[in-house]
Tab-separated table of C-alpha atoms in Angstrom:
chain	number	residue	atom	x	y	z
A	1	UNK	CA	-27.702	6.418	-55.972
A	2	UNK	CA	-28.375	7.891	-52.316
A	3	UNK	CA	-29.466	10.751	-53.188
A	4	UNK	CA	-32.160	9.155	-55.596
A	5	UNK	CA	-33.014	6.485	-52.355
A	6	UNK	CA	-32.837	9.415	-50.137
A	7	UNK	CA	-35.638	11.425	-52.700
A	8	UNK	CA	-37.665	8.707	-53.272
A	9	UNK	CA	-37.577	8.056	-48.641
A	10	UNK	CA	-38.765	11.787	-49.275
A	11	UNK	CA	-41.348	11.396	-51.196
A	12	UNK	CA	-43.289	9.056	-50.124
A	13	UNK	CA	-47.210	10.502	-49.155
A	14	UNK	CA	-50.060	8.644	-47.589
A	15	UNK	CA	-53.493	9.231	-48.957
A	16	UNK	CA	-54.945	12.376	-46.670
A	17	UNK	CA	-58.398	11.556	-45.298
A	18	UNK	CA	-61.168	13.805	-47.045
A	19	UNK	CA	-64.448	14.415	-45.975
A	20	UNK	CA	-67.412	15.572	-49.001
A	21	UNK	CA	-64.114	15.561	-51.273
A	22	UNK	CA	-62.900	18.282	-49.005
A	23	UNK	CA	-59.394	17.594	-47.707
A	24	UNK	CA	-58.324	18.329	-44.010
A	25	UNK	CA	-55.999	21.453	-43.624
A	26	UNK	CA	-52.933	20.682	-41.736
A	27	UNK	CA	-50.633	22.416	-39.707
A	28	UNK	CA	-46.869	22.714	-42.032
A	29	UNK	CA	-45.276	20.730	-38.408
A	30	UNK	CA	-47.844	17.974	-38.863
A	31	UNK	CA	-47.047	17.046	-42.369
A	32	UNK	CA	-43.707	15.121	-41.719
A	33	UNK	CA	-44.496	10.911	-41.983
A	34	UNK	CA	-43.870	8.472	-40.057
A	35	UNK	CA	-41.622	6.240	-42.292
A	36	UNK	CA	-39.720	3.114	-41.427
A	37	UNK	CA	-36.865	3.270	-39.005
A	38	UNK	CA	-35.610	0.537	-41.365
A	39	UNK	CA	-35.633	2.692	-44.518
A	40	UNK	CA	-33.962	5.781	-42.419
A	41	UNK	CA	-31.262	3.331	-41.897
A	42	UNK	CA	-30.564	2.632	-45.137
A	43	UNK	CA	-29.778	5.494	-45.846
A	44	UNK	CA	-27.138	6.654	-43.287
A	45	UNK	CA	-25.538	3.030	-43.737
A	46	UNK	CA	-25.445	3.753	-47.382
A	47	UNK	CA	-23.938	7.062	-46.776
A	48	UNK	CA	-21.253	5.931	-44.563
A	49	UNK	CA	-20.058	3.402	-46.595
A	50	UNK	CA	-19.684	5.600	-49.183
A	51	UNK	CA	-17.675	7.825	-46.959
A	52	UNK	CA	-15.628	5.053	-46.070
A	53	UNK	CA	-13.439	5.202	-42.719
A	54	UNK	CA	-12.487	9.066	-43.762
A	55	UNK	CA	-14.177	10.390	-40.391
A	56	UNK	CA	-14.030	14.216	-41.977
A	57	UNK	CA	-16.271	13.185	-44.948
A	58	UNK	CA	-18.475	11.052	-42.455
A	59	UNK	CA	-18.954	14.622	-40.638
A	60	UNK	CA	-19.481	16.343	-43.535
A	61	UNK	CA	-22.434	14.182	-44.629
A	62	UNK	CA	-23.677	13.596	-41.520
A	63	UNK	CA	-24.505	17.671	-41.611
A	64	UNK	CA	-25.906	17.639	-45.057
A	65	UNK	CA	-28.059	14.374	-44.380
A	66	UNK	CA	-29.974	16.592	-41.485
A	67	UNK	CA	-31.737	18.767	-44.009
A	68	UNK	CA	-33.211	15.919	-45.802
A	69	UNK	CA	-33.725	13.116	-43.106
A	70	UNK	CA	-35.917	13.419	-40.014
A	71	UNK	CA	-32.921	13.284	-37.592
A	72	UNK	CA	-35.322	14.168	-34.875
A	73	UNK	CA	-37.682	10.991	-34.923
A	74	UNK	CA	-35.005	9.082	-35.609
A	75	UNK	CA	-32.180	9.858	-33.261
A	76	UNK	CA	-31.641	7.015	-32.064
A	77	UNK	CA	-31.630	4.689	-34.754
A	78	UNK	CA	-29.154	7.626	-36.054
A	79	UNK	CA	-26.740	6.989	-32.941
A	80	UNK	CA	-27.264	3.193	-32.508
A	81	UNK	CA	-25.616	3.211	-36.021
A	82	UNK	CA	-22.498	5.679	-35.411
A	83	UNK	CA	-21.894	3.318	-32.080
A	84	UNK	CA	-22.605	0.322	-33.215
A	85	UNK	CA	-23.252	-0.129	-36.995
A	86	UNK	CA	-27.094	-0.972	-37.259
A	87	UNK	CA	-30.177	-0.605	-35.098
A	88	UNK	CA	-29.690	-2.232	-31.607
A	89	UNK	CA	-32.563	-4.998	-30.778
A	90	UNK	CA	-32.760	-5.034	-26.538
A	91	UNK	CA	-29.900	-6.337	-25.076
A	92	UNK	CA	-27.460	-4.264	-27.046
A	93	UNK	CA	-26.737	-6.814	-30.039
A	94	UNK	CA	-27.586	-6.626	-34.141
A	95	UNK	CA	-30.367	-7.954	-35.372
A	96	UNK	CA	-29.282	-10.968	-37.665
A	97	UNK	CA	-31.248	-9.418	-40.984
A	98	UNK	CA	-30.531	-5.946	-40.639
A	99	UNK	CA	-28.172	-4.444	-43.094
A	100	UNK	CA	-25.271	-2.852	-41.019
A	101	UNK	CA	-22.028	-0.847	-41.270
A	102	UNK	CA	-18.447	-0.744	-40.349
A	103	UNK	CA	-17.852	2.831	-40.363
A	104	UNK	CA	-18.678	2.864	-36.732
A	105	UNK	CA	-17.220	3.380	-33.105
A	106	UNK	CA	-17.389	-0.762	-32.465
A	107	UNK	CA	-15.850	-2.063	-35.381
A	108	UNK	CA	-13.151	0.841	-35.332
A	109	UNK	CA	-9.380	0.621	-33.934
A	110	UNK	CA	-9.370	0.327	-30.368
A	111	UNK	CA	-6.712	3.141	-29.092
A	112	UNK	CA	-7.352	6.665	-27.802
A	113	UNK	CA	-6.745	8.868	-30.759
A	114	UNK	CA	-9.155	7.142	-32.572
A	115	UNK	CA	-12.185	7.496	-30.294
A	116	UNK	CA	-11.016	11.245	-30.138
A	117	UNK	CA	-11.615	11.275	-33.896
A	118	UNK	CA	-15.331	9.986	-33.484
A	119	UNK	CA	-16.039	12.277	-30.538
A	120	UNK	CA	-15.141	15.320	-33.014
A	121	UNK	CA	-17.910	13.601	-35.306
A	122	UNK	CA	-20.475	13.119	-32.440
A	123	UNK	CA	-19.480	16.625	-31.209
A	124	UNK	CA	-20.057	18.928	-34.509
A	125	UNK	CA	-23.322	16.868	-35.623
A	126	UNK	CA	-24.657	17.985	-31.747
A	127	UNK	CA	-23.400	21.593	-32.252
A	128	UNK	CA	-24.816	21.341	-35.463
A	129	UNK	CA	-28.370	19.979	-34.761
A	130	UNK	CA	-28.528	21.366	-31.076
A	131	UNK	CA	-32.137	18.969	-30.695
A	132	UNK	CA	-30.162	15.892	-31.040
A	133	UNK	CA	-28.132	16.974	-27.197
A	134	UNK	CA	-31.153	14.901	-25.347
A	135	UNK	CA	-31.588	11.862	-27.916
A	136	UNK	CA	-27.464	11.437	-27.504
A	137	UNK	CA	-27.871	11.448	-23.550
A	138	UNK	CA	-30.602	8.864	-23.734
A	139	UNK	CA	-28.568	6.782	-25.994
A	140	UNK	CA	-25.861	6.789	-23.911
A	141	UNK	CA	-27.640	5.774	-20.959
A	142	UNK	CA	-28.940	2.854	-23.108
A	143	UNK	CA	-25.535	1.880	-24.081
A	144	UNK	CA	-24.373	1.617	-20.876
A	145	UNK	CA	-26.928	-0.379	-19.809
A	146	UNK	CA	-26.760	-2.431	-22.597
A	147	UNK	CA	-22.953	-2.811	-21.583
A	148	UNK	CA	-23.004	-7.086	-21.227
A	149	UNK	CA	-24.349	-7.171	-24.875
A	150	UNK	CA	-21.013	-6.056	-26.156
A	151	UNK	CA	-17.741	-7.643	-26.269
A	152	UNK	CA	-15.036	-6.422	-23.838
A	153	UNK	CA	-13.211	-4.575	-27.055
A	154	UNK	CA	-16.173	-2.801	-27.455
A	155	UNK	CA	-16.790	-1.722	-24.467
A	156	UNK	CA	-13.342	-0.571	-24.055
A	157	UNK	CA	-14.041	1.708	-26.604
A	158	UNK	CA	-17.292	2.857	-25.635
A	159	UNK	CA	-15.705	3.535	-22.368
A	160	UNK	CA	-12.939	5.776	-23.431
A	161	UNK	CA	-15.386	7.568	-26.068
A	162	UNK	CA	-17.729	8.496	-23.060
A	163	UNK	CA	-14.703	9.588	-20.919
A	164	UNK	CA	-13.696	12.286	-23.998
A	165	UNK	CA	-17.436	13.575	-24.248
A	166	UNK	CA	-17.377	14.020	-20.378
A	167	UNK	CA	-13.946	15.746	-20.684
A	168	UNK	CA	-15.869	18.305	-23.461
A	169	UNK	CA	-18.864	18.696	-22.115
A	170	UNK	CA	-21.218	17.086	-24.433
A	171	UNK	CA	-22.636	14.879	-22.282
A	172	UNK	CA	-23.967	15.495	-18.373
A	173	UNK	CA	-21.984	13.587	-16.013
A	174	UNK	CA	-25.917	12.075	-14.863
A	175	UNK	CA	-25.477	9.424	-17.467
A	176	UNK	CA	-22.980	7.652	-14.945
A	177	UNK	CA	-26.560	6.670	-13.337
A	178	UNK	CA	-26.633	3.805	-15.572
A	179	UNK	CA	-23.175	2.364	-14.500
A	180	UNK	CA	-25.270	1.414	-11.087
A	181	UNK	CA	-27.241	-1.148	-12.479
A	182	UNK	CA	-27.413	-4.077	-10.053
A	183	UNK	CA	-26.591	-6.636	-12.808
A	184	UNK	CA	-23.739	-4.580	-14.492
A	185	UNK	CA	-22.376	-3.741	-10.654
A	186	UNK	CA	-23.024	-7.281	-9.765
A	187	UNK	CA	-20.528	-8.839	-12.974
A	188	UNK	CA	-17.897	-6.374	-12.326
A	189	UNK	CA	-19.091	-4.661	-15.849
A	190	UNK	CA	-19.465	-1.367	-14.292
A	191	UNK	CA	-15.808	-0.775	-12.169
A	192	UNK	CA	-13.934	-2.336	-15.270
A	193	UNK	CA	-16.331	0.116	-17.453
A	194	UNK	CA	-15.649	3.139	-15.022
A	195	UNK	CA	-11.611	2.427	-14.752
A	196	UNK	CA	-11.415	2.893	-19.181
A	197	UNK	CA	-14.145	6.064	-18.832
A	198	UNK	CA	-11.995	7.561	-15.978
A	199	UNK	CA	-8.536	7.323	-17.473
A	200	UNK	CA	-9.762	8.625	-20.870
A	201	UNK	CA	-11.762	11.589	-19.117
A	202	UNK	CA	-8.591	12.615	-16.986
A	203	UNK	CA	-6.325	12.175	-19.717
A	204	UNK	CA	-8.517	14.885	-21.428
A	205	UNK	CA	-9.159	17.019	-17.988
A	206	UNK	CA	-7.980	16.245	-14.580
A	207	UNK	CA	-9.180	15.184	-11.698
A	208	UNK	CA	-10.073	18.186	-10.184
A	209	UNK	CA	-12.111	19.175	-13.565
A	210	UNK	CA	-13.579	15.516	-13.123
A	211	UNK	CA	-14.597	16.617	-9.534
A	212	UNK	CA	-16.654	19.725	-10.148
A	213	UNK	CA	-18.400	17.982	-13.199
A	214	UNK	CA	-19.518	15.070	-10.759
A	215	UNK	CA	-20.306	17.510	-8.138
A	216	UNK	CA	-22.898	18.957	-10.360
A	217	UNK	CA	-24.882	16.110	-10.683
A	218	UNK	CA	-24.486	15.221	-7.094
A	219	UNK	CA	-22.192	12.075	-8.165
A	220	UNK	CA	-19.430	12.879	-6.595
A	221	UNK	CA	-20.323	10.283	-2.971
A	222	UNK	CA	-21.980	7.742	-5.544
A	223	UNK	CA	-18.713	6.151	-6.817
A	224	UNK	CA	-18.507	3.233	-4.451
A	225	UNK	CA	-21.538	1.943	-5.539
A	226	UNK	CA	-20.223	0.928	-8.914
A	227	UNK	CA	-19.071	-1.851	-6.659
A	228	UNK	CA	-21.568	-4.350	-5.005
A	229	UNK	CA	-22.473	-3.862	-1.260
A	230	UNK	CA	-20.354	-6.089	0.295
A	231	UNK	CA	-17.636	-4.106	-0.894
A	232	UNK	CA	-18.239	-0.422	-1.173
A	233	UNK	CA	-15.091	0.712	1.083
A	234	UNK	CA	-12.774	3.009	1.053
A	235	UNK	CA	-10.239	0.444	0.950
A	236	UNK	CA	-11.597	-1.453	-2.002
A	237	UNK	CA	-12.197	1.248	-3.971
A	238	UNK	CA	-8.578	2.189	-3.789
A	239	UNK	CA	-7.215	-0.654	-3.565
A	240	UNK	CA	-9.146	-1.722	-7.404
A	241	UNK	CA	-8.780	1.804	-8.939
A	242	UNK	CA	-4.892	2.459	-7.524
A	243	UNK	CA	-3.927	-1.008	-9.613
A	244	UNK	CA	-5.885	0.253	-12.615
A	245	UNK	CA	-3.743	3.314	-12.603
A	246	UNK	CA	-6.151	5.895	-11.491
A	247	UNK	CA	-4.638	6.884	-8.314
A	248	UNK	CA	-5.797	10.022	-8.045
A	249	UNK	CA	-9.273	8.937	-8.556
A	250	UNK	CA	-8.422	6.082	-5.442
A	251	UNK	CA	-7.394	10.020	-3.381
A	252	UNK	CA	-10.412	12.152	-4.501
A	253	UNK	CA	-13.046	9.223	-3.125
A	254	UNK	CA	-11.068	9.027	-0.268
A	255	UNK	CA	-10.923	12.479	0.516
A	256	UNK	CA	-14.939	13.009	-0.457
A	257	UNK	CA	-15.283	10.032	2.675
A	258	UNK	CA	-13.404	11.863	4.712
A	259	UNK	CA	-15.327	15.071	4.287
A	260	UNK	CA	-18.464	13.330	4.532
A	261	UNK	CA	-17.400	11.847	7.833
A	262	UNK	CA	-16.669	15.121	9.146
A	263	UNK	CA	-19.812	16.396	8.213
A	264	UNK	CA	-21.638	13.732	10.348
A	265	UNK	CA	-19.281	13.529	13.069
A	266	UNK	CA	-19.792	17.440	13.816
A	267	UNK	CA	-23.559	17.058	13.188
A	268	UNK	CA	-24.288	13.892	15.153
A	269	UNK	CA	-21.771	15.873	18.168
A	270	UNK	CA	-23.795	18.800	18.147
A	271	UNK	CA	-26.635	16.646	18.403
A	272	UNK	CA	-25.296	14.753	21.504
A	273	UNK	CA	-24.178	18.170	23.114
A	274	UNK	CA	-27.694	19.364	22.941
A	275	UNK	CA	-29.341	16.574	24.310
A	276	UNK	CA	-26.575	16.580	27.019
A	277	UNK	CA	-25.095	13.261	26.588
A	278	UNK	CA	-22.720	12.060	29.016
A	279	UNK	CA	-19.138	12.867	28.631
A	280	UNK	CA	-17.800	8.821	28.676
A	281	UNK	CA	-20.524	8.130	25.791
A	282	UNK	CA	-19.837	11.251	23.285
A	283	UNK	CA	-15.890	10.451	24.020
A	284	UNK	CA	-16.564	6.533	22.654
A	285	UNK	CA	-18.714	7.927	19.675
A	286	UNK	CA	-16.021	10.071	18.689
A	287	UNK	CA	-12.866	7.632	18.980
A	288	UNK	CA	-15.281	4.523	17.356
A	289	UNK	CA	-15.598	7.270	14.264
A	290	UNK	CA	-11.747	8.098	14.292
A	291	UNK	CA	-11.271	4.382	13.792
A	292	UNK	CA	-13.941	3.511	11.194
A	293	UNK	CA	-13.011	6.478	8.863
A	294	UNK	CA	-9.398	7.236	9.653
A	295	UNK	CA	-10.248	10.687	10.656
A	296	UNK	CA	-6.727	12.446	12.578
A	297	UNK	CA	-7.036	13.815	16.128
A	298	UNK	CA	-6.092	17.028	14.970
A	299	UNK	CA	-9.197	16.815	12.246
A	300	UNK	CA	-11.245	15.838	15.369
A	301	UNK	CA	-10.105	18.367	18.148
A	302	UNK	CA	-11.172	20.995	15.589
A	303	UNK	CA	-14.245	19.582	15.299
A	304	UNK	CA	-15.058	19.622	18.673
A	305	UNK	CA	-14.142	22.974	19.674
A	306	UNK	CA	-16.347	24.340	16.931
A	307	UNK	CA	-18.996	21.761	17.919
A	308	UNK	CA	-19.102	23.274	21.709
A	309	UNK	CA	-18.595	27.093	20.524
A	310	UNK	CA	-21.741	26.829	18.256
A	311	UNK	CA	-24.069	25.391	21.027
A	312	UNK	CA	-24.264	28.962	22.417
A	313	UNK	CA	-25.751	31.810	22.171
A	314	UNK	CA	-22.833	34.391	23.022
A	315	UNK	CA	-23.453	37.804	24.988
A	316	UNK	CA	-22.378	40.614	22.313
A	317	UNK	CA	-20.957	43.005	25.404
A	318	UNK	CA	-16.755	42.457	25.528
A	319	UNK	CA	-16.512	42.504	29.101
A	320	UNK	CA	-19.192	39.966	29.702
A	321	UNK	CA	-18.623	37.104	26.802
A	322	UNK	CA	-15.226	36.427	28.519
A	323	UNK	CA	-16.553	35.642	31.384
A	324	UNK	CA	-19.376	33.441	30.012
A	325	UNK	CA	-16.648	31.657	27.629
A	326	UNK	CA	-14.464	30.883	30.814
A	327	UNK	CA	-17.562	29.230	32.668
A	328	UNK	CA	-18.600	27.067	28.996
A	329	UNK	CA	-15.386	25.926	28.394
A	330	UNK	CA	-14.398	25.095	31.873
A	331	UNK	CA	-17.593	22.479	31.033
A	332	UNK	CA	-16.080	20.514	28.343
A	333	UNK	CA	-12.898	20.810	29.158
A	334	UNK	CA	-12.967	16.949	29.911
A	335	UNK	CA	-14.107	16.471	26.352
A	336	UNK	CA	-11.439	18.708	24.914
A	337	UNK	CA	-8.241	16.952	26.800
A	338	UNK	CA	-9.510	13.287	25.702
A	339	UNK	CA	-8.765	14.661	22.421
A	340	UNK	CA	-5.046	16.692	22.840
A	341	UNK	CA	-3.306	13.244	23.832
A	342	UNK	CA	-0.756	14.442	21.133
A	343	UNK	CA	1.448	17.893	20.820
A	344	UNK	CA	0.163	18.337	17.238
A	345	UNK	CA	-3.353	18.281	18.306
A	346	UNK	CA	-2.735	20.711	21.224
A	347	UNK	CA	-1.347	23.182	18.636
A	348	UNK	CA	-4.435	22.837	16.312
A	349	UNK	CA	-6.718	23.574	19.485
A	350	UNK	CA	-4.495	26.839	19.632
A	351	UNK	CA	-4.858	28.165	15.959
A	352	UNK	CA	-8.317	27.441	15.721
A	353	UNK	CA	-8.683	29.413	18.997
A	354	UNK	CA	-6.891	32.326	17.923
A	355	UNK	CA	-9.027	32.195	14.820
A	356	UNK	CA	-12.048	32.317	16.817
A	357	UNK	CA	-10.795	34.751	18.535
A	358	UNK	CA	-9.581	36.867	15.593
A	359	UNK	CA	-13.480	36.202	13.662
A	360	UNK	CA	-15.333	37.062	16.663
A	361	UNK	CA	-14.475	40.467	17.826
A	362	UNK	CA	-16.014	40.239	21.398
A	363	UNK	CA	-13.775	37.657	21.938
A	364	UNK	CA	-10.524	39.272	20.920
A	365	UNK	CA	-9.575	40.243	24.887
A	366	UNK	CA	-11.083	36.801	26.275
A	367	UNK	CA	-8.048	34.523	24.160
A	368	UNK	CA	-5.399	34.597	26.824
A	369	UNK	CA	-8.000	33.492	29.786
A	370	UNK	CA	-9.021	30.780	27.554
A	371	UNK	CA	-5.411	29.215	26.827
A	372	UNK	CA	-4.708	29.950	30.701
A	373	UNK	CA	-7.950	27.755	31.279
A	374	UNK	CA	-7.029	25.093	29.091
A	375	UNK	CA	-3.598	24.612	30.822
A	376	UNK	CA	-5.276	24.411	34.236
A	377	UNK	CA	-7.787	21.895	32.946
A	378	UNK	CA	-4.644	19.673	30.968
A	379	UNK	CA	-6.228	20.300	27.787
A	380	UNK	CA	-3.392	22.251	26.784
A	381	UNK	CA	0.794	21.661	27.919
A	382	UNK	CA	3.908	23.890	28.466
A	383	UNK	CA	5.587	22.950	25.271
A	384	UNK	CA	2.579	23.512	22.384
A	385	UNK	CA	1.839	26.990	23.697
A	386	UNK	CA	5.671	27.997	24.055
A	387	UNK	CA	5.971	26.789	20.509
A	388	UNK	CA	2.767	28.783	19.337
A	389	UNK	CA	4.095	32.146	21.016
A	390	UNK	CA	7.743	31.089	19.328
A	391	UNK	CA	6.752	30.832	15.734
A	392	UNK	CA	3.611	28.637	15.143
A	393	UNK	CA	0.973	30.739	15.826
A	394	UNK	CA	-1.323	32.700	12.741
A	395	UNK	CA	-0.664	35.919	11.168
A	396	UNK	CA	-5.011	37.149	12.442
A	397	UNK	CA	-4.518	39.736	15.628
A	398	UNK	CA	-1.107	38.423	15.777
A	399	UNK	CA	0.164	41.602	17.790
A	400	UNK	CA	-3.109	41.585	20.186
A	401	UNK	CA	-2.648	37.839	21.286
A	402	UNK	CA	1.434	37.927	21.584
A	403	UNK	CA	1.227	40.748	23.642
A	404	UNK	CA	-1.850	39.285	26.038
A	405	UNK	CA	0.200	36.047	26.879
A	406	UNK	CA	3.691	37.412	26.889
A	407	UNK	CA	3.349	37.622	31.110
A	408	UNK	CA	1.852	34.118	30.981
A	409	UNK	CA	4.361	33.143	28.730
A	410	UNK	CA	7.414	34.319	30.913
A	411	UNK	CA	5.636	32.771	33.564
A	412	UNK	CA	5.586	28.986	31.853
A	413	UNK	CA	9.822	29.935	30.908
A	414	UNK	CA	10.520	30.254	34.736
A	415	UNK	CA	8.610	27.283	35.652
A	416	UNK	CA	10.043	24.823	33.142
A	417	UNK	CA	13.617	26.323	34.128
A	418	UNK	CA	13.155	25.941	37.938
A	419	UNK	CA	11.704	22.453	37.362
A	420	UNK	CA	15.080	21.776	35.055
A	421	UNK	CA	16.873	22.853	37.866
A	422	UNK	CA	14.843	20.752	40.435
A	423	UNK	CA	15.815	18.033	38.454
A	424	UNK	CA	19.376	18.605	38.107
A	425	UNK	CA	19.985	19.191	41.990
A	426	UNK	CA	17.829	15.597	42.148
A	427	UNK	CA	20.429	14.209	40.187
C-alpha cells in the first residue's frame, strides 16, 4: 500500500508549457514538482505507523524513504512529524484535520533512554542525508520558540532530546538563541527548558565539554539572560540552577562573571592610570568592584601590579630598568598597600613579582630592590617575605632571587629578634 501511494506521489506530472508544439528543454534539477506538503505527509505518517514504536525499523525506512521522497523541500514537514506527529500550524500545536502519528518524540515515554533512542534516529537520517544538518537546526530553533504551544511533558522531552544532540554534536550550540525570547524568558519557559536541556547534555558530556561548545558560539556570558532583567545575577542564577541539581552549571556561570569582571576591572584601571586619576578615586573604583562581583584581594592585588607594570614603556639596558622600576613603583606604592591589608595578598604581590621578574630578563637583578621598596613603602611586611624566602616562593630563578635577598633577609631575622627582645625586657 505505501509503496503504491508513494509511486503514484511520484508520478504525478503537470502539463509542460509548449510553444509551436515545441516543448521547453529543462534542466534534469528543475524537473522535481512542487507537490503538497500534505501528501508528503502521508506518506511518512503511513510509514511510521507501519513501523510501529520499533525505532530501528523507523531508521531503517526513514533511509530508504530519502531516495523516493523530496526530503529536501520538505524538511521540515519531515521533522515537525518525528517531533511532534503531524505538521505544526504557528504556535507549535496540530492542526485539528490533519492526519497525525504516534510514533513520535511527543507522544513517546518521557525518561532519558528513550529520547537517546530517537536521537540515534535523528542522528543516522542527518549522517545519512548530510543536506538535512541546516533544515534540523532551523527546526529546532522553531521548536523552541514554539515552546508554550506544548505541554510541560513535552517539553520535558524536547528538552532532554536537545541536550543529547548538543552532547553529540549534531546540533550548534547557536540554537540556544531561541531560549532568549522575551515571552518564553518572561513565563519562566526558558530556565525550566534550560535546567532539563542542561542535565541531559552533562549527563552525556560534562561541564567542561558543555563549556567549550558554548564558547564557540560565544554563549558562554549569555546564560543569565534566560532569566528576565530584574533578575539576571549571579546569585539567582545559582541559587535556581543549584536547586535544580545543576550545580556545576550554578559554578561555571559564576566563574565566567568572575573572569569577565577581571577583564573590566584591569581594563577600566589601565584606563584610569593613563588618564592619571587620583589615587582616593581609582582606590573606591576598585573596592566598589570587589564588592559588586566578589572578586578576592589577592585576585585584585594581581591585577593591579600588572595594571601599573604595563603602563610603561621599559628601558631594555639591565643596569638602567632597575632604576626606572624603583622610581615607577615608588609612585603607586599608595595604590599597592590599600590592597595588601591581608598576609595572603602580600604573598601574591611577591609571586607575581618574582614572575615578572623571572619573564622579563632585564629585570632579573632589579627583584630584591623592588621587595626592599615595597617594605619601606608598607606595601609589603616582615612576616609574608620571611615566609616567601622559607618555602612559599616559585620554582622560576629560584636560586637568583634566594640568593639576592638572603642579606636582606638576615637583616629582617635580627630585627624581629631584637624587637622580641625589646619586648620581653618591657615586660
Amino acid at each position: 500500500m505505501i509503496l503504491h501511494q508513494m509511486a503514484s506521489f511520484m508520478n504525478q506530472k503537470q502539463q509542460k508549457p509548449t510553444l509551436s508544439g515545441q516543448r521547453f528543454k529543462t534542466r534534469k534539477r528543475d524537473e522535481k514538482e512542487r507537490f503538497d506538503p500534505t501528501q508528503f505527509q502521508d506518506c511518512i505518517i503511513q510509514g511510521l505507523t507501519e513501523t510501529g514504536t520499533d525505532l530501528e525499523a523507523v531508521a531503517k525506512f526513514l533511509d530508504a524513504s530519502g531516495a523516493k521522497l523530496d526530503y529536501r523541500r520538505y524538511a521540515e514537514t519531515l521533522f515537525d512529524i518525528l517531533v511532534a506527529g503531524g505538521m505544526l500550524a504557528p504556535g507549535g500545536t496540530l492542526a485539528d484535520d490533519m492526519t497525525r502519528t504516534d510514533v513520535c518524540v511527543f507522544a513517546a515515554q518521557e525518561d532519558l533512554e528513550t529520547m537517546q533512542a530517537f536521537a540515534q534516529v535523528f542522528n543516522k537520517l542527518i549522517r545519512r542525508y548530510k543536506y538535512l544538518e541546516k533544515g534540523f537546526e532551523d527546526e529546532v530553533k522553531k521548536l523552541l520558540l514554539f515552546l508554550k504551544g506544548f505541554s510541560e511533558s513535552e517539553r520535558n522531552k524536547l528538552a532532554m532530546l536537545t541536550g543529547i544532540l548538543l552532547a553529540n554534536g549534531t546540533l550548534n550550540a547557536s540554537i540556544l538563541n531561541s531560549l532568549y525570547n522575551e515571552n518564553l524568558v518572561k513565563e519562566g519557559v526558558s530556565a525550566a527548558f534550560a535546567v532539563k536541556l542542561f542535565k541531559s547534555w552533562i549527563n552525556e558530556k560534562d561541564i567542561n565539554a558543555v563549556a567549550v561548545s558554548l564558547r564557540k558560539v560565544n554563549m558562554d556570558n549569555r546564560l543569565m539572560e534566560l532569566f528576565p532583567a530584574n533578575k539576571q545575577s549571579v546569585e539567582h542564577f545559582s541559587k535556581y540552577f543549584t536547586e535544580a541539581g545543576l550545580k556545576e552549571l550554578s559554578e561555571y556561570v559564576r566563574n565566567q562573571q568572575t573572569i569577565g569582571a577581571r577583564k573590566e576591572l584591569q581594563k577600566e584601571l589601565q584606563e584610569q592610570m593613563s588618564r592619571g586619576d587620583p589615587f582616593k578615586d581609582i582606590i573606591l573604583y576598585v573596592k566598589e568592584e570587589m564588592k559588586k562581583n566578589n572578586i578576592s584581594e589577592q585576585t585584585v592585588i594581581a591585577i593591579i601590579w600588572s595594571s601599573v607594570m604595563s603602563t610603561v614603556e621599559w628601558n631594555k639596558k639591565e643596569e638602567l630598568v632597575a632604576e626606572q622600576a624603583i622610581k615607577h613603583l615608588k609612585q603607586y606604592s599608595p595604590l599597592l598597600a590599600a590592597f595588601t591589608t591581608q598576609g595572603q595578598s602580600e604573598l601574591t604581590l611577591l609571586l607575581k613579582i618574582q614572575e615578572y621578574c623571572y619573564d622579563n630578563i632585564h629585570f632579573m637583578k632589579a627583584f630584591q630592590k623592588i621587595v626592599v621598596l615595597f617594605y619601606k613603602a608598607e606595601v609589603l611586611s616582615e612576616e609574608p617575605i620571611l615566609k616567601w624566602y622559607k618555602d612559599a616562593h616559585l620554582a622560576k630563578g629560584k636560586s637568583v632571587f634566594l640568593e639576592q635577598m638572603k642579606k636582606f633577609v638576615e637583616w629582617l631575622k635580627n630585627a624581629e629578634e631584637e624587637s622580641e627582645s625589646e619586648a620581653e625586657e618591657g615586660d
